Coordinates of C-alpha atoms in Angstrom, one line a residue:
M1 CA 46.7 25.0 52.6
A2 CA 45.4 21.0 52.2
T3 CA 41.9 22.5 51.9
S4 CA 42.6 25.2 49.4
V5 CA 44.0 22.0 47.1
A6 CA 41.0 19.5 47.7
T7 CA 38.4 22.0 47.5
P8 CA 39.1 22.5 43.4
R9 CA 39.3 18.6 43.2
R10 CA 35.6 18.3 44.5
A11 CA 34.5 21.3 42.1
A12 CA 36.4 19.4 39.4
H13 CA 35.0 16.0 40.0
R14 CA 31.4 17.8 40.2
Q15 CA 31.2 19.4 36.6
P16 CA 30.6 16.5 34.4
A17 CA 27.6 15.7 36.8
V18 CA 26.6 19.5 36.8
R19 CA 26.9 19.4 33.2
S20 CA 24.8 15.8 32.9
L21 CA 22.3 17.4 35.2
V22 CA 21.9 20.4 32.9
L23 CA 21.9 18.2 29.7
L24 CA 19.0 16.0 31.1
R25 CA 17.1 19.2 32.0
S26 CA 17.4 20.3 28.4
L27 CA 16.2 17.3 27.0
V28 CA 13.0 17.2 29.5
R29 CA 11.5 20.5 28.8
P30 CA 11.2 19.9 24.9
A31 CA 9.9 16.3 25.4
K32 CA 7.5 17.5 28.3
K33 CA 6.4 20.4 26.2
G34 CA 5.8 17.9 23.2
W35 CA 3.7 15.7 25.4
E36 CA 1.4 18.8 26.1
R37 CA 1.1 19.6 22.5
L38 CA 0.0 16.0 22.1
G39 CA -3.2 16.7 24.2
A40 CA -3.5 20.1 23.3
P41 CA -7.1 21.5 21.9
V42 CA -7.3 22.4 18.1
A43 CA -6.8 25.8 17.4
G44 CA -8.6 26.6 14.2
R45 CA -6.3 25.3 10.8
K46 CA -3.1 23.9 13.5
V47 CA -3.6 20.8 15.5
P48 CA -0.9 20.4 18.1
G49 CA 1.3 17.5 17.8
T50 CA 1.2 17.3 14.1
R51 CA 5.2 17.7 13.5
I52 CA 5.8 15.1 16.3
I53 CA 3.4 12.4 15.0
A54 CA 4.8 12.9 11.2
V55 CA 8.5 12.9 12.3
A56 CA 8.5 9.8 14.4
A57 CA 6.5 7.8 11.9
L58 CA 9.4 8.9 9.4
L59 CA 11.7 7.4 11.8
V60 CA 9.7 4.2 12.5
G61 CA 9.1 3.8 8.2
Y62 CA 12.8 4.3 7.7
L63 CA 14.1 1.5 10.6
A64 CA 11.2 -0.8 8.9
C65 CA 12.9 -0.1 5.5
L66 CA 16.6 -1.2 6.4
Y67 CA 15.1 -4.6 8.6
T68 CA 12.9 -5.5 5.2
I69 CA 15.0 -4.4 2.5
G70 CA 18.0 -5.3 4.1
H71 CA 16.4 -8.8 4.4
G72 CA 15.0 -8.7 0.6
T73 CA 11.7 -9.6 1.7
N74 CA 10.1 -6.2 0.3
L75 CA 10.3 -7.9 -3.5
D76 CA 8.3 -10.9 -2.2
Y77 CA 5.5 -10.0 -3.7
S78 CA 5.2 -10.5 -7.7
D79 CA 2.9 -7.4 -7.8
A80 CA 5.5 -5.3 -5.7
Q81 CA 8.1 -5.7 -8.7
S82 CA 5.1 -5.2 -11.2
H83 CA 4.7 -1.9 -10.0
L84 CA 8.3 -1.2 -9.7
T85 CA 8.4 -2.2 -13.5
I86 CA 5.3 0.1 -14.6
A87 CA 6.7 3.0 -12.8
R88 CA 10.2 2.6 -14.8
R89 CA 8.7 1.7 -18.0
I90 CA 7.0 5.3 -18.3
F91 CA 10.7 6.4 -19.4
D92 CA 12.6 3.3 -19.8
S93 CA 11.5 1.0 -22.2
K94 CA 11.5 -0.1 -26.1
A95 CA 8.1 2.1 -26.3
P96 CA 8.7 4.7 -23.5
G97 CA 5.4 7.3 -22.9
F98 CA 2.4 7.5 -20.2
E99 CA 0.2 4.4 -22.1
Q100 CA 2.7 2.1 -20.1
L101 CA 0.6 3.2 -17.6
G102 CA -1.8 0.3 -18.5
T103 CA -4.8 -0.6 -17.1
V104 CA -4.5 -3.3 -14.7
W105 CA -4.0 -0.7 -12.1
L106 CA -5.1 3.1 -11.7
P107 CA -2.5 5.0 -12.7
M108 CA -1.4 7.1 -9.2
P109 CA 0.4 4.5 -7.4
H110 CA 3.1 4.0 -10.6
L111 CA 3.3 8.0 -11.1
L112 CA 4.2 8.4 -7.2
L113 CA 6.8 5.8 -7.9
A114 CA 8.0 7.2 -11.1
P115 CA 10.6 10.1 -9.8
F116 CA 12.3 7.1 -7.3
V117 CA 13.0 4.7 -10.3
L118 CA 15.0 6.4 -12.2
N119 CA 18.1 5.7 -10.1
M120 CA 18.7 1.8 -11.2
W121 CA 19.9 1.1 -7.6
L122 CA 16.4 2.2 -6.0
F123 CA 14.7 0.5 -8.6
S124 CA 16.6 -2.7 -8.4
T125 CA 16.7 -3.2 -4.5
G126 CA 13.0 -1.8 -4.1
W127 CA 14.3 1.3 -1.9
A128 CA 12.2 3.3 -4.6
A129 CA 9.2 2.1 -3.1
G130 CA 10.6 2.3 0.6
L131 CA 11.4 6.0 0.4
L132 CA 7.8 6.4 -1.1
G133 CA 6.4 4.3 1.8
I134 CA 8.2 6.3 4.3
L135 CA 6.5 9.2 3.3
A136 CA 3.1 7.8 2.4
L137 CA 3.4 6.0 6.4
S138 CA 4.2 9.4 7.9
A139 CA 1.0 11.2 6.1
T140 CA -1.1 8.5 6.9
A141 CA 0.0 8.3 10.7
T142 CA -0.4 12.3 10.5
G143 CA -3.9 12.2 8.9
L144 CA -5.0 9.4 11.5
Y145 CA -3.8 11.7 14.3
L146 CA -5.4 14.6 12.4
I147 CA -8.9 13.0 12.2
A148 CA -8.9 11.7 16.2
A149 CA -8.2 15.6 17.3
R150 CA -10.7 17.1 14.8
L151 CA -13.0 14.4 16.7
G152 CA -12.3 16.1 19.8
L153 CA -10.3 13.2 21.4
G154 CA -7.5 13.4 23.7
R155 CA -3.7 12.6 24.4
A156 CA -4.5 8.8 24.6
G157 CA -6.9 8.8 21.7
R158 CA -5.2 10.2 19.3
L159 CA -1.8 8.3 19.9
A160 CA -4.0 5.3 19.9
T161 CA -4.9 5.7 16.2
T162 CA -1.4 6.4 15.6
L163 CA 0.5 3.0 17.3
V164 CA -2.3 1.0 15.7
V165 CA -0.5 1.5 12.4
L166 CA 3.4 2.2 13.6
A167 CA 3.2 -1.0 16.1
N168 CA 1.9 -3.2 13.5
P169 CA 4.6 -5.4 11.9
A170 CA 2.3 -6.6 9.0
I171 CA 1.6 -3.0 8.2
L172 CA 5.0 -1.5 8.5
Y173 CA 6.0 -4.3 6.4
V174 CA 3.2 -3.2 3.3
Y175 CA 4.8 0.2 3.6
T176 CA 8.3 -0.6 2.7
T177 CA 7.1 -2.2 -0.6
A178 CA 5.5 -0.8 -3.7
L179 CA 2.0 -2.3 -3.3
T180 CA -0.6 -0.2 -3.6
E181 CA -2.2 -0.1 -0.3
P182 CA 0.5 2.6 1.3
V183 CA -0.5 5.2 -1.4
L184 CA -4.2 4.5 -1.1
I185 CA -4.5 4.3 2.2
M186 CA -2.6 7.7 2.7
C187 CA -4.6 9.6 -0.3
M188 CA -7.5 8.0 1.8
V189 CA -6.6 9.2 4.9
G190 CA -5.8 12.7 3.8
G191 CA -9.6 13.2 2.0
M192 CA -11.0 12.0 5.4
A193 CA -8.6 14.6 7.3
G194 CA -10.1 17.2 4.8
L195 CA -13.7 16.3 5.2
A196 CA -13.1 16.3 9.2
H197 CA -11.7 19.5 9.5
W198 CA -14.2 21.1 6.9
A199 CA -17.3 19.5 9.6
T200 CA -15.5 20.7 12.5
S201 CA -14.0 23.8 11.8
R202 CA -15.8 26.9 13.8
R203 CA -14.9 29.1 10.6
R204 CA -17.3 28.6 8.0
M205 CA -15.1 27.0 4.9
S206 CA -15.8 27.7 1.4
A207 CA -16.6 25.1 -1.3
G208 CA -13.0 26.0 -3.1
E209 CA -11.3 25.4 0.5
L210 CA -13.1 22.1 0.2
A211 CA -11.8 21.3 -2.8
V212 CA -8.4 21.5 -2.0
F213 CA -8.0 20.4 1.5
A214 CA -10.6 17.1 0.9
G215 CA -10.8 17.1 -3.0
I216 CA -7.7 17.0 -4.3
P217 CA -6.4 14.2 -2.0
S218 CA -9.8 12.2 -2.7
A219 CA -8.9 12.2 -6.4
A220 CA -5.6 11.3 -5.7
A221 CA -7.3 8.4 -4.1
V222 CA -9.4 7.8 -6.9
L223 CA -6.6 7.2 -9.3
S224 CA -4.9 4.7 -6.7
R225 CA -8.3 2.1 -6.4
Y226 CA -11.4 2.3 -6.9
E227 CA -11.9 1.8 -3.1
G228 CA -11.1 6.0 -3.7
W229 CA -14.2 5.9 -6.0
A230 CA -16.7 4.6 -2.7
L231 CA -15.0 7.2 -0.7
V232 CA -15.9 10.0 -2.9
M233 CA -19.3 8.6 -2.8
T234 CA -19.8 8.1 0.5
G235 CA -18.1 11.7 1.6
T236 CA -20.2 13.8 -1.1
L237 CA -23.2 12.1 0.9
F238 CA -21.4 13.3 4.0
V239 CA -21.0 16.4 2.7
V240 CA -24.5 17.4 1.7
I241 CA -26.0 15.9 4.9
V242 CA -23.7 17.9 7.3
S243 CA -24.4 21.3 5.0
K244 CA -28.3 20.6 4.9
R245 CA -27.8 20.1 9.0
R246 CA -26.1 23.3 9.4
T247 CA -27.8 25.7 7.0
G248 CA -31.2 24.1 6.6
N249 CA -30.5 24.8 3.1
W250 CA -30.5 22.2 0.0
R251 CA -28.6 24.6 -2.5
E252 CA -25.6 25.5 -0.1
A253 CA -25.7 21.7 0.7
L254 CA -25.6 20.9 -3.3
I255 CA -22.7 23.9 -4.1
M256 CA -20.5 22.5 -0.8
A257 CA -21.0 18.7 -2.3
G258 CA -20.0 20.1 -5.6
G259 CA -16.9 21.8 -4.4
Y260 CA -15.7 18.4 -2.9
V261 CA -16.8 16.3 -5.9
M262 CA -15.9 18.5 -8.9
I263 CA -12.0 17.3 -8.5
P264 CA -12.4 13.7 -8.3
A265 CA -15.0 13.4 -11.0
A266 CA -12.6 15.1 -13.4
A267 CA -10.1 12.4 -12.0
V268 CA -12.6 9.7 -12.9
L269 CA -13.2 11.2 -16.5
W270 CA -9.4 11.5 -17.1
W271 CA -9.1 7.9 -16.6
I272 CA -12.2 6.8 -18.7
S273 CA -10.7 9.0 -21.4
Y274 CA -7.3 7.8 -21.5
N275 CA -8.6 4.2 -21.8
W276 CA -11.0 5.9 -24.6
A277 CA -7.7 7.0 -26.4
I278 CA -5.2 4.6 -25.8
Y279 CA -7.3 1.5 -26.2
G280 CA -10.2 2.5 -28.2
D281 CA -12.7 1.1 -25.2
P282 CA -13.6 3.9 -22.3
L283 CA -14.0 0.8 -20.5
E284 CA -10.9 -1.3 -21.1
F285 CA -9.9 -1.0 -17.4
M286 CA -13.4 -3.0 -16.6
F287 CA -13.7 -5.4 -19.2
G288 CA -10.4 -5.9 -21.4
Q289 CA -8.0 -8.3 -21.4
Y290 CA -6.2 -7.4 -18.6
S291 CA -8.9 -6.1 -16.3
A292 CA -10.4 -8.0 -12.9
Y293 CA -13.3 -9.0 -14.4
A294 CA -11.5 -11.0 -17.1
Q295 CA -8.8 -12.3 -14.3
Q296 CA -12.4 -13.2 -12.3
K297 CA -13.7 -14.8 -14.5
N298 CA -10.9 -17.3 -15.2
I299 CA -11.2 -17.9 -11.5
T300 CA -14.8 -18.3 -11.0
D301 CA -14.7 -21.0 -14.1
G302 CA -12.2 -22.8 -12.4
G303 CA -14.4 -23.1 -9.3
L304 CA -12.1 -20.9 -7.1
L305 CA -14.5 -18.1 -6.0
P306 CA -16.8 -19.7 -3.6
T307 CA -17.7 -16.4 -1.9
K308 CA -19.4 -14.6 -4.8
G309 CA -22.9 -14.6 -4.0
N310 CA -22.3 -16.2 -0.2
A311 CA -22.6 -13.4 2.4
G312 CA -21.6 -16.1 4.8
L313 CA -18.0 -17.1 3.4
T314 CA -17.6 -13.4 2.1
L315 CA -18.1 -12.0 5.7
T316 CA -16.2 -15.1 7.3
T317 CA -13.2 -14.7 4.6
F318 CA -12.5 -11.1 4.7
H319 CA -12.8 -10.8 8.8
W320 CA -10.2 -13.4 9.0
S321 CA -8.0 -11.6 6.9
L322 CA -8.4 -8.5 8.8
L323 CA -7.8 -10.4 12.3
E324 CA -4.7 -12.1 11.1
T325 CA -3.5 -8.9 9.6
V326 CA -4.6 -5.8 12.8
G327 CA -4.7 -8.8 15.7
V328 CA -7.5 -9.9 18.0
V329 CA -6.7 -6.9 20.3
V330 CA -7.0 -3.9 18.4
L331 CA -10.1 -5.3 16.7
A332 CA -11.9 -5.8 19.9
L333 CA -10.7 -2.7 20.8
A334 CA -12.1 -1.5 17.7
A335 CA -15.8 -3.4 18.1
C336 CA -15.8 -1.7 21.2
G337 CA -15.1 1.5 20.0
A338 CA -18.1 1.1 17.5
V339 CA -20.8 0.3 20.3
V340 CA -19.6 3.6 22.3
L341 CA -19.4 6.3 19.6
V342 CA -23.0 5.0 18.5
F343 CA -24.1 5.1 22.3
R344 CA -22.7 8.3 23.0
R345 CA -22.9 10.5 20.1
G346 CA -25.9 8.8 18.2
F347 CA -25.6 9.8 14.4
A348 CA -24.3 13.3 15.1
N349 CA -21.8 14.9 12.2
S350 CA -18.8 12.9 13.8
T351 CA -20.3 9.5 13.6
L352 CA -21.2 10.2 9.9
L353 CA -17.3 10.9 9.7
V354 CA -16.3 7.7 10.9
A355 CA -18.5 6.1 9.1
V356 CA -17.1 7.6 6.0
T357 CA -13.7 6.1 7.0
G358 CA -15.3 2.6 6.9
S359 CA -16.5 3.2 3.4
A360 CA -13.4 1.5 1.6
Y361 CA -14.2 -1.6 4.2
A362 CA -18.1 -1.7 2.9
F363 CA -16.8 -1.5 -0.6
A364 CA -14.1 -4.5 0.0
L365 CA -16.8 -7.0 1.5
L366 CA -19.2 -5.7 -1.5
S367 CA -16.6 -6.7 -4.3
L368 CA -15.6 -9.7 -2.2
F369 CA -19.4 -10.8 -2.4
L370 CA -19.8 -9.8 -5.8
G371 CA -17.1 -11.8 -7.2
Q372 CA -14.7 -8.9 -8.0
T373 CA -12.2 -9.7 -5.8
A374 CA -10.7 -12.7 -4.6
I375 CA -8.9 -13.1 -1.0
N376 CA -8.0 -16.7 0.5
N377 CA -6.5 -17.1 4.0
D378 CA -6.1 -20.3 6.0
H379 CA -10.1 -20.1 7.2
S380 CA -11.1 -19.5 3.4
L381 CA -12.2 -22.4 0.8
P382 CA -9.9 -22.8 -1.0
S383 CA -7.1 -22.4 2.1
T384 CA -4.3 -20.6 0.9
W385 CA -2.9 -17.0 1.0
W386 CA -4.0 -14.3 -1.9
N387 CA -4.9 -10.8 -1.8
N388 CA -5.3 -10.9 2.1
R389 CA -3.7 -7.4 2.2
F390 CA -6.7 -6.2 0.9
A391 CA -7.9 -6.4 4.5
L392 CA -5.7 -3.3 5.1
T393 CA -8.7 -0.8 3.5
A394 CA -10.4 -1.5 6.6
L395 CA -7.5 0.4 8.2
P396 CA -8.6 3.7 8.7
L397 CA -11.7 2.5 10.3
V398 CA -10.2 0.2 12.7
A399 CA -7.6 2.9 13.6
V400 CA -10.4 5.6 14.8
L401 CA -12.8 3.2 16.2
V402 CA -9.7 1.9 18.6
A403 CA -9.0 5.9 19.3
V404 CA -12.9 6.3 20.3
F405 CA -12.7 3.7 22.6
V406 CA -9.3 4.8 24.3
H407 CA -10.3 8.1 24.2
E408 CA -13.6 6.9 26.3
I409 CA -12.1 4.7 28.8
T410 CA -9.1 7.3 29.8
R411 CA -11.1 10.1 30.4
P412 CA -11.5 9.6 34.5
A413 CA -8.2 11.0 35.6
R414 CA -8.5 7.7 37.6
L415 CA -8.5 5.2 34.8
R416 CA -6.2 7.0 32.7
P417 CA -3.1 5.5 33.8
W418 CA -4.9 1.9 33.8
G419 CA -6.6 2.3 30.7
T420 CA -3.3 3.5 29.0
G421 CA -1.0 0.6 30.4
A422 CA -3.7 -2.2 29.5
L423 CA -3.6 -0.7 25.9
L424 CA 0.1 -0.9 25.7
A425 CA 0.3 -4.2 27.2
G426 CA -2.1 -5.8 24.5
L427 CA -0.3 -4.4 21.7
V428 CA 2.9 -5.6 23.5
L429 CA 1.6 -9.1 24.3
Q430 CA 0.3 -9.2 20.2
N431 CA 3.3 -8.3 19.0
A432 CA 5.2 -11.0 21.2
W433 CA 2.6 -13.5 19.9
W434 CA 3.1 -12.8 16.2
N435 CA 7.0 -12.6 16.8
E436 CA 7.0 -15.9 17.5
D437 CA 6.1 -17.1 13.9
P438 CA 5.2 -13.7 12.3
T439 CA 4.7 -15.5 8.5
G440 CA 2.8 -18.1 10.2
R441 CA 0.3 -15.7 12.2
L442 CA 0.7 -12.6 10.0
A443 CA -1.6 -13.1 6.3
V444 CA 0.2 -10.3 4.8
L445 CA 3.8 -11.4 5.8
A446 CA 2.6 -15.5 5.1
E447 CA 1.0 -14.3 1.6
G448 CA 4.4 -12.7 0.7
R449 CA 6.4 -15.4 1.8
M450 CA 4.4 -17.9 -0.6
S451 CA 4.7 -15.4 -3.2
A452 CA 8.3 -15.4 -2.8
E453 CA 8.4 -19.3 -2.6
S454 CA 6.5 -19.6 -5.8
T455 CA 8.3 -17.4 -7.8
S456 CA 12.0 -19.2 -6.7
N457 CA 13.2 -20.4 -10.1
S458 CA 12.3 -17.6 -11.8
T459 CA 14.2 -15.2 -9.2
A460 CA 17.3 -16.9 -9.6
A461 CA 17.1 -17.4 -13.2
A462 CA 17.1 -13.2 -13.2
R463 CA 19.6 -13.0 -10.8
W464 CA 21.6 -15.3 -12.8
L465 CA 20.9 -12.9 -16.1
N466 CA 21.5 -10.0 -13.8
E467 CA 25.3 -11.4 -13.1
H468 CA 26.1 -12.9 -16.8
Y469 CA 24.2 -10.1 -19.4
E470 CA 26.6 -7.2 -21.0
S471 CA 24.4 -6.5 -24.2
G472 CA 22.3 -8.4 -26.9
G473 CA 19.0 -7.8 -26.1
I474 CA 16.4 -10.2 -23.8
L475 CA 13.3 -11.7 -25.3
M476 CA 10.6 -12.5 -22.7
D477 CA 7.3 -12.5 -21.8
E478 CA 7.2 -10.5 -18.5
S479 CA 3.0 -10.7 -17.7
A480 CA 3.2 -14.4 -17.8
R481 CA 3.0 -16.3 -14.7
G482 CA 6.0 -16.0 -12.7
N483 CA 8.3 -13.7 -14.8
A484 CA 7.9 -10.4 -12.6
V485 CA 11.0 -10.0 -12.0
L486 CA 12.4 -7.4 -13.8
P487 CA 13.6 -5.5 -10.5
V488 CA 15.5 -8.5 -9.3
M489 CA 17.2 -8.7 -12.8
G490 CA 18.3 -4.9 -12.6
I491 CA 18.9 -4.1 -16.5
P492 CA 17.5 -1.2 -17.9
L493 CA 14.1 -2.2 -19.2
K494 CA 14.7 -0.6 -22.8
E495 CA 17.1 -3.4 -23.1
I496 CA 14.0 -6.1 -23.3
Y497 CA 11.7 -7.0 -25.5
N498 CA 8.2 -8.0 -23.8
R499 CA 4.6 -6.9 -24.5
A500 CA 5.3 -3.5 -23.3
S501 CA 7.8 -3.4 -26.4
G502 CA 4.9 -1.9 -28.7
D503 CA 5.9 -2.9 -32.2
Y504 CA 8.8 -4.3 -31.3
F505 CA 7.6 -7.5 -29.3
Q506 CA 6.0 -9.3 -32.4
P507 CA 8.8 -9.3 -34.4
A508 CA 11.2 -10.2 -32.1
L509 CA 9.0 -13.5 -31.1
E510 CA 8.3 -14.2 -34.7
D511 CA 12.7 -13.9 -35.5
P512 CA 14.1 -14.1 -31.7
A513 CA 17.7 -14.4 -33.5
K514 CA 17.2 -11.0 -35.1
S515 CA 16.4 -9.3 -31.8
A516 CA 17.5 -10.9 -28.8
K517 CA 20.7 -12.7 -27.6
W518 CA 18.9 -13.9 -24.8
V519 CA 15.7 -15.4 -24.2
F520 CA 14.3 -15.8 -20.8
V521 CA 11.1 -18.2 -20.8
N522 CA 8.8 -20.2 -18.4
V523 CA 8.2 -23.6 -19.6
E524 CA 5.2 -24.5 -17.4
A525 CA 2.7 -24.2 -20.6
G526 CA -0.2 -24.3 -18.6
T527 CA 0.8 -26.8 -16.2
G528 CA 0.3 -24.3 -13.2
A529 CA -3.2 -23.3 -11.6
R530 CA -6.0 -21.6 -13.5
D531 CA -5.5 -18.4 -11.6
S532 CA -1.7 -18.5 -11.6
G533 CA -1.3 -16.0 -15.0
P534 CA -0.8 -15.8 -18.8
T535 CA 1.0 -19.1 -20.5
D536 CA 4.1 -17.7 -21.7
L537 CA 3.9 -16.1 -25.3
V538 CA 8.1 -16.3 -25.9
Y539 CA 7.8 -20.2 -24.8
R540 CA 4.8 -20.6 -27.3
A541 CA 6.5 -19.2 -29.8
M542 CA 9.7 -21.1 -29.5
V543 CA 8.1 -25.1 -28.8
K544 CA 6.9 -24.1 -32.4
S545 CA 10.0 -23.2 -34.1
P546 CA 12.2 -25.6 -35.4
S547 CA 15.3 -23.3 -36.1
F548 CA 15.6 -22.5 -32.0
T549 CA 17.4 -25.3 -30.5
V550 CA 19.9 -24.7 -33.5
R551 CA 20.1 -20.7 -33.4
Y552 CA 20.4 -21.0 -29.5
S553 CA 21.9 -22.9 -26.5
L554 CA 20.6 -23.1 -23.0
A555 CA 22.4 -21.1 -21.0
F556 CA 20.9 -21.6 -17.2
S557 CA 18.1 -23.4 -16.3
T558 CA 15.4 -24.3 -13.5
P559 CA 12.6 -26.6 -13.3
T560 CA 10.1 -24.0 -14.2
H561 CA 12.4 -21.1 -16.2
R562 CA 15.1 -21.2 -18.8
I563 CA 17.2 -18.7 -20.4
Y564 CA 18.8 -19.4 -23.9
E565 CA 21.8 -17.6 -25.4
R566 CA 21.9 -17.0 -29.3
S567 CA 25.0 -19.3 -30.6
S568 CA 27.8 -17.1 -31.8
D569 CA 27.3 -18.5 -35.4
S570 CA 24.0 -17.7 -35.5

């Protein structure tokens, strides 16, 4: 009798253990299957493991957004707030429309942001950019994985190229912001992945297929930043060379090149036509009032562009930014990968494909040398933080070269655990070192912190106005230095009179009391650095108007910014 009672008790005790074992096995099997897929050979259009990487990157991007947006640092960059504002101005402005895209930046990042900024909360918190960044991070990591797989790299190499992106806090930070780099890199990697598919496919793809898989994302890159134009030029040359090698027929090579370049070329023509139609000058984006040329001329005149015409300073400045963004471990592995690639593959099509991924890197160096861009870091002249995120244009090249090297050292089975372990240990140590002082050791984060500190007064003023504004309209020059704070302000843009208001702005400048209850001004009036942005037009008009202080009273003040409220009897 005692035995019959004890047996059910022991059985009941064993049931939870059995269930746990069954659950563990049910988890292990798909995990093992997924691990195998990450190293499986490419089969036609399908690359095994793509969905795994895409989902993993989505999760990492979401966690990065939770951290960055939760701490409020996603809006540290003034440019990030400007991009959010431009996207929302398309439909929320005194003068809504596509002309709000302007010419300072190419339009693709703002067009992709537009659906997300429709919601005021997403706009004001920066989650609009975060959501787009999550998608861009997933597309970037997946695209790099596809390129590595198409190059014939194994599991270790494929995972290495994604870890370069997903294990870097600076890269993750940028993908939570509204800066243009996430969209640019996503589109460039998409175009490169399309070229990799075409170049390595056993089936002869048509020019139309090349246009769809590579031409469309390359066109998106063309409309994201000018590095995309360099991608299309080198990509076209790549298509000509590979086609000629395959067929020995120049006509076939030119047809394929035409298939690739026709959509990006249409994008360039559209951009030129847009500038012509809106501003009356097809080259407004090159030489207009707000163009890079005009901005760089001001910096050059101030003696703040020593890299112009100086190859040594150009190389030193850019590569310090790159080193302080991707880290010494990754950069060293990439350098080794370049040697291995040339030594193992010579000038094969795969080597040329990797060279195409470096087109933006070469463009960035050339732009810096010609004085078309400016970068400053703690090893530049002058020493400060400025545009270090431009070094991220080298990310596709660096990631692929790391993958090549990791694949090479893990090819022998006996070395695979050691090579993989060394890579992981290096990344862990690199991140541990960064974590001790992230805003002092990562150039992108240091630059963001400096930007936030330089706009702390305008940010405080914007938050005050957000808490006190009810109605009446606001007059401000959002284009003036330190005034790109409209997302923080969190007020519908149709309530604001600024340079983007078209014909409404000048009358409001001449007689503010007729238009706006509130006036937001930067009172530095030319005391800032030469490269710190335009002087506030509203402040200029205010000091010239003897009746302004009669009709308005000071409501809030910081050392650089003031908010005035219209008197009740005006």
